[in-house]
Amino acid sequence: LLGEFKFGMLQVPQSPYLDSHSLFLIGKLAYPPALGLAFSNEATLEKAETSEAAYSYRGGSVGGMMVWPSSTLDTRFTLYGSAGVRNYDGIDPFFGDRRRDTRYVASLDLLRPSLRIRGYRPQIGVMYEKTESTLDFYSFSKLGLRFQLED
């Protein structure tokens, strides 16, 4: 069981109405490996306050991860997925309606434990994110590729 608390401040000099204070509370629960698989779940609560209610929000998300190390393929597969929502406090000044976003994330990472580059293990992954908003302007989908070196 892991708990995490984050506090952040954002300052936008050209648009001070977007300056915000953010709070995040994250809880993660990992399960002991069973049948060669490892599982974990997470829940996040978040809140951002700005001087204009249209840009302040409250939200949360739930997600899960599964790790499957395959000795046969000499590869570790990590599958992640989450869904979350953000409810904005005020009416958007440009679109005249209250915003509510729903966000979905899915990713798959691959790592070969036996492959090393200068002592590090390369990991590659693909991530898909979709945000659906009650205000279409804020809706989007994106696909990303990730490369990192693991210790």
Coordinates of C-alpha atoms in Angstrom, one line a residue:
L1 CA 0.0 0.0 0.0
L2 CA 1.4 3.4 -1.0
G3 CA 0.0 6.9 -0.4
E4 CA 1.2 10.0 -2.1
F5 CA 0.3 13.7 -1.7
K6 CA 1.2 16.4 -4.2
F7 CA 0.8 20.1 -4.1
G8 CA 1.7 22.3 -7.0
M9 CA 1.5 25.9 -8.2
L10 CA 1.2 27.0 -11.8
Q11 CA 1.9 30.6 -12.8
V12 CA 1.1 31.9 -16.3
P13 CA 2.5 35.4 -16.6
Q14 CA 0.6 36.3 -19.8
S15 CA -2.7 34.9 -18.4
P16 CA -2.9 35.3 -14.6
Y17 CA -6.5 34.0 -14.5
L18 CA -5.0 30.5 -15.2
D19 CA -2.6 30.7 -12.2
S20 CA -3.6 27.8 -10.0
H21 CA -2.9 25.8 -6.8
S22 CA -3.3 22.0 -7.3
L23 CA -3.7 19.2 -4.9
F24 CA -3.4 15.5 -5.7
L25 CA -4.0 12.5 -3.4
I26 CA -2.9 9.2 -4.8
G27 CA -3.4 5.7 -3.3
K28 CA -1.8 2.6 -4.8
L29 CA -2.3 -1.1 -3.8
A30 CA 0.0 -3.7 -5.1
Y31 CA -0.8 -7.4 -4.9
P32 CA 1.8 -10.2 -4.4
P33 CA 2.7 -11.9 -7.7
A34 CA 0.5 -14.9 -8.5
L35 CA 0.8 -17.3 -11.5
G36 CA 3.8 -15.2 -12.7
L37 CA 1.7 -12.0 -12.9
A38 CA 1.9 -8.9 -10.7
F39 CA -1.1 -6.6 -10.3
S40 CA -1.6 -3.1 -8.8
N41 CA -4.5 -0.6 -8.6
E42 CA -4.5 3.1 -8.0
A43 CA -7.0 5.8 -7.2
T44 CA -6.4 9.5 -7.5
L45 CA -8.3 12.5 -6.3
E46 CA -7.4 16.0 -7.6
K47 CA -8.4 19.6 -7.1
A48 CA -7.2 22.8 -8.9
E49 CA -8.2 26.3 -7.8
T50 CA -7.9 29.3 -10.1
S51 CA -9.1 32.9 -9.7
E52 CA -11.8 32.1 -12.3
A53 CA -14.2 29.2 -11.5
A54 CA -14.3 28.2 -15.2
Y55 CA -10.8 26.9 -14.9
S56 CA -11.0 25.4 -11.4
Y57 CA -11.9 21.7 -11.2
R58 CA -12.3 18.6 -9.0
G59 CA -11.8 15.1 -10.3
G60 CA -10.5 11.7 -9.8
S61 CA -9.5 8.5 -11.6
V62 CA -9.0 4.8 -11.1
G63 CA -6.5 2.6 -12.9
G64 CA -4.8 -0.7 -12.8
M65 CA -1.6 -2.3 -14.0
M66 CA -0.6 -5.9 -14.8
V67 CA 3.1 -7.0 -15.2
W68 CA 3.8 -10.3 -17.0
P69 CA 7.5 -11.3 -17.1
S70 CA 8.0 -14.0 -19.7
S71 CA 11.2 -16.0 -19.4
T72 CA 10.4 -17.9 -22.6
L73 CA 10.3 -14.7 -24.6
D74 CA 12.9 -12.9 -22.4
T75 CA 10.5 -9.9 -22.2
R76 CA 8.5 -8.1 -19.5
F77 CA 5.1 -6.9 -20.6
T78 CA 3.4 -4.1 -18.6
L79 CA -0.2 -3.2 -19.4
Y80 CA -1.8 -0.2 -17.8
G81 CA -5.3 1.4 -18.1
S82 CA -7.2 4.1 -16.3
A83 CA -10.4 6.2 -16.5
G84 CA -11.0 9.5 -14.8
V85 CA -13.3 12.6 -14.7
R86 CA -12.8 16.3 -14.1
N87 CA -15.8 18.6 -13.2
Y88 CA -15.1 22.3 -13.7
D89 CA -16.6 24.7 -11.2
G90 CA -17.8 27.5 -13.5
I91 CA -19.2 28.3 -16.9
D92 CA -16.6 28.5 -19.7
P93 CA -16.4 32.2 -20.8
F94 CA -15.9 31.3 -24.5
F95 CA -18.4 28.5 -24.9
G96 CA -21.1 29.4 -22.3
D97 CA -21.4 26.0 -20.7
R98 CA -19.9 24.1 -17.8
R99 CA -17.1 21.7 -18.8
R100 CA -16.8 18.1 -17.7
D101 CA -14.0 15.9 -19.1
T102 CA -13.7 12.1 -19.1
R103 CA -10.2 10.7 -19.8
Y104 CA -9.2 7.2 -20.7
V105 CA -5.6 6.0 -20.9
A106 CA -4.1 2.7 -22.0
S107 CA -0.5 1.7 -22.5
L108 CA 1.7 -1.3 -23.2
D109 CA 5.4 -1.3 -22.4
L110 CA 8.0 -4.0 -23.3
L111 CA 11.4 -4.6 -21.7
R112 CA 14.0 -7.3 -22.4
P113 CA 15.8 -7.9 -19.1
S114 CA 18.9 -9.4 -20.9
L115 CA 19.4 -6.5 -23.2
R116 CA 21.7 -3.8 -21.8
I117 CA 23.0 -0.5 -23.2
R118 CA 25.9 0.8 -21.1
G119 CA 24.4 -0.9 -18.0
Y120 CA 20.8 0.2 -18.6
R121 CA 17.9 -1.8 -19.9
P122 CA 15.9 -0.1 -22.7
Q123 CA 12.1 -0.1 -22.5
I124 CA 9.7 0.8 -25.3
G125 CA 6.0 1.5 -25.0
V126 CA 2.9 2.8 -26.7
M127 CA 0.3 4.9 -25.0
Y128 CA -3.2 5.9 -26.1
E129 CA -5.1 8.7 -24.4
K130 CA -8.7 9.9 -25.2
T131 CA -10.4 12.9 -23.6
E132 CA -14.1 13.4 -24.1
S133 CA -15.4 16.8 -23.0
T134 CA -18.9 18.3 -22.9
L135 CA -17.2 21.2 -24.8
D136 CA -16.0 19.6 -28.1
F137 CA -13.1 22.1 -28.3
Y138 CA -11.4 20.2 -25.4
S139 CA -11.9 16.7 -26.8
F140 CA -8.9 14.9 -28.3
S141 CA -7.2 11.6 -28.8
K142 CA -3.4 11.1 -28.9
L143 CA -1.1 8.2 -29.5
G144 CA 2.4 8.3 -28.1
L145 CA 5.6 6.2 -28.2
R146 CA 7.8 6.0 -25.2
F147 CA 11.5 5.0 -24.9
Q148 CA 13.4 5.0 -21.6
L149 CA 16.4 3.4 -20.1
E150 CA 15.8 1.6 -16.8
D151 CA 18.5 1.0 -14.1

